[in-house]
Amino acid sequence: MAHVRKKFIEILEKVMREGEQMTPEEMLLTHEGIIYPTVFCNPEQFKALEAFQARNDDVVLAGYCKSGTNWVGQIVTDLVITSAKKYEPEKLNEKLLLAEFPYLEIGDTEKYKRMDTYPSRRVMFTHLRPDRFPPSIFKNKAKVLLLIRNPKDVAASFFHFSNNFSPYPPYDTFEEFFRALMIGKMPWGSYIEYLCTWNKYIDKENVLPITYEEIKENPALGAKKISTFLELNLNEEDFQGVAERSTFKAMKEKSKTTHGEFGEVLFRKGPVPLHLRMQRGCKTLKKSLPSIGKRYASVVYSLQTCF
């Protein structure tokens, strides 16, 4: 089952063309102290987002860039569609479910008015920190799935992605990239700041933290955990089917249909070992800790234990 988001493909292919003509300085904007990619975000969009009205059966997949939101988003969307087909086929409108760019903060300012007319369940993703969510998400208790991934793997994946996705600034060395990642001088800000901000929200009843690693270890069990949180009445056969459809091989084979040209960037070959360069990045960053701030020190030291 290939879930095709035409708007997703349309916007990504457009920004990839735009990115080829941009300088690194033109690729980033700062809004309320956080850096965002210019091709995706702007102050007008953020202003419009504030008025978005969440529902208590909305599904929001939250994760920092390169934490696995594309992959887990496939699992979440598949679970919701599978459940609807089994129990509420008359309410399922797959075309509308997949109509918008899935990331809540990306699109046009009229997007949220259109979404108001869409039937439940609505599935959306976001790279935003929780303190930047529209207030209605927590007020109306939308289901928020918080995806967390090992910082080492986020860094490795983000480094490759930045050097292959034209709208993002490229980096000559991993050391340069790693420093930018730690202090937030890159798209979506600091991963550490992102996680620290979530500490204030993670115990809310409508939030389920789940790790990339536990889903990767057992995708069917991960799908079951997500399904239980979303209160979907699915069985083991359903979970296994979702797991099989969300393997890297299965998604890559359909990537041209589901992701267009972006699929070539997203579904690259297996990760290139970066452990030695990451160790050097940690050591380089340690020397700069006084200028970065004490709150990052423990994170840098803990990252070294990953190797």
XYZ file of N, CA and C in Angstrom, residues 4 24 48 56 59 68 70 107 117 120 130 147 158 160 169 226 230 237 246 255 262-263 272 277 282 285 295:
81
model
N 0.312 8.005 -1.259
C 0.880 9.047 -2.109
C 0.357 10.417 -1.687
N 24.169 29.726 1.060
C 23.928 29.210 2.418
C 23.271 30.237 3.334
N -0.207 32.136 11.193
C -1.427 31.416 10.817
C -1.573 30.128 11.621
N -9.328 16.208 19.571
C -8.790 15.227 20.522
C -8.464 13.884 19.877
N -3.771 13.054 15.332
C -2.518 12.359 15.606
C -1.375 13.265 15.170
N 13.646 10.188 12.203
C 12.899 9.065 11.650
C 11.430 9.360 11.423
N 9.854 10.460 8.830
C 9.318 9.972 7.558
C 8.940 8.496 7.664
N 3.667 24.726 4.415
C 2.556 24.835 3.475
C 2.227 26.294 3.235
N -11.869 21.559 7.523
C -12.980 20.896 6.829
C -12.741 19.400 6.643
N -12.054 13.466 10.575
C -11.118 12.786 11.472
C -10.881 11.364 10.951
N 7.780 21.666 21.310
C 6.413 21.715 21.848
C 5.959 23.103 22.286
N 8.805 11.137 18.975
C 9.821 10.218 18.471
C 11.211 10.708 18.873
N 21.740 13.533 9.688
C 21.534 14.946 9.350
C 22.718 15.491 8.548
N 24.689 13.850 6.408
C 24.543 13.395 5.020
C 23.387 14.120 4.332
N 21.990 24.231 4.112
C 23.407 24.581 3.965
C 24.292 23.334 4.056
N 2.058 1.914 19.287
C 1.472 3.137 18.741
C -0.038 2.978 18.604
N -3.112 5.154 20.275
C -4.106 5.833 19.443
C -5.497 5.222 19.584
N -2.008 -9.556 13.104
C -1.851 -9.639 11.647
C -1.735 -8.241 11.036
N 6.496 -1.113 5.885
C 7.321 0.031 6.278
C 8.811 -0.297 6.347
N 9.539 4.643 -3.538
C 9.881 6.028 -3.215
C 9.640 7.002 -4.367
N 12.664 13.595 -4.324
C 13.164 13.638 -2.947
C 13.522 12.237 -2.449
N 12.897 11.222 -3.029
C 13.182 9.852 -2.623
C 14.641 9.484 -2.802
N 27.090 5.741 6.248
C 28.548 5.697 6.164
C 29.106 5.895 7.568
N 35.045 10.549 12.981
C 34.852 11.984 12.803
C 33.974 12.549 13.910
N 33.362 15.742 18.937
C 33.141 15.897 20.373
C 34.336 16.561 21.034
N 34.509 20.163 20.162
C 33.469 20.925 20.833
C 33.781 21.124 22.310
N 25.268 24.097 30.100
C 24.153 23.162 29.962
C 24.388 22.140 28.858
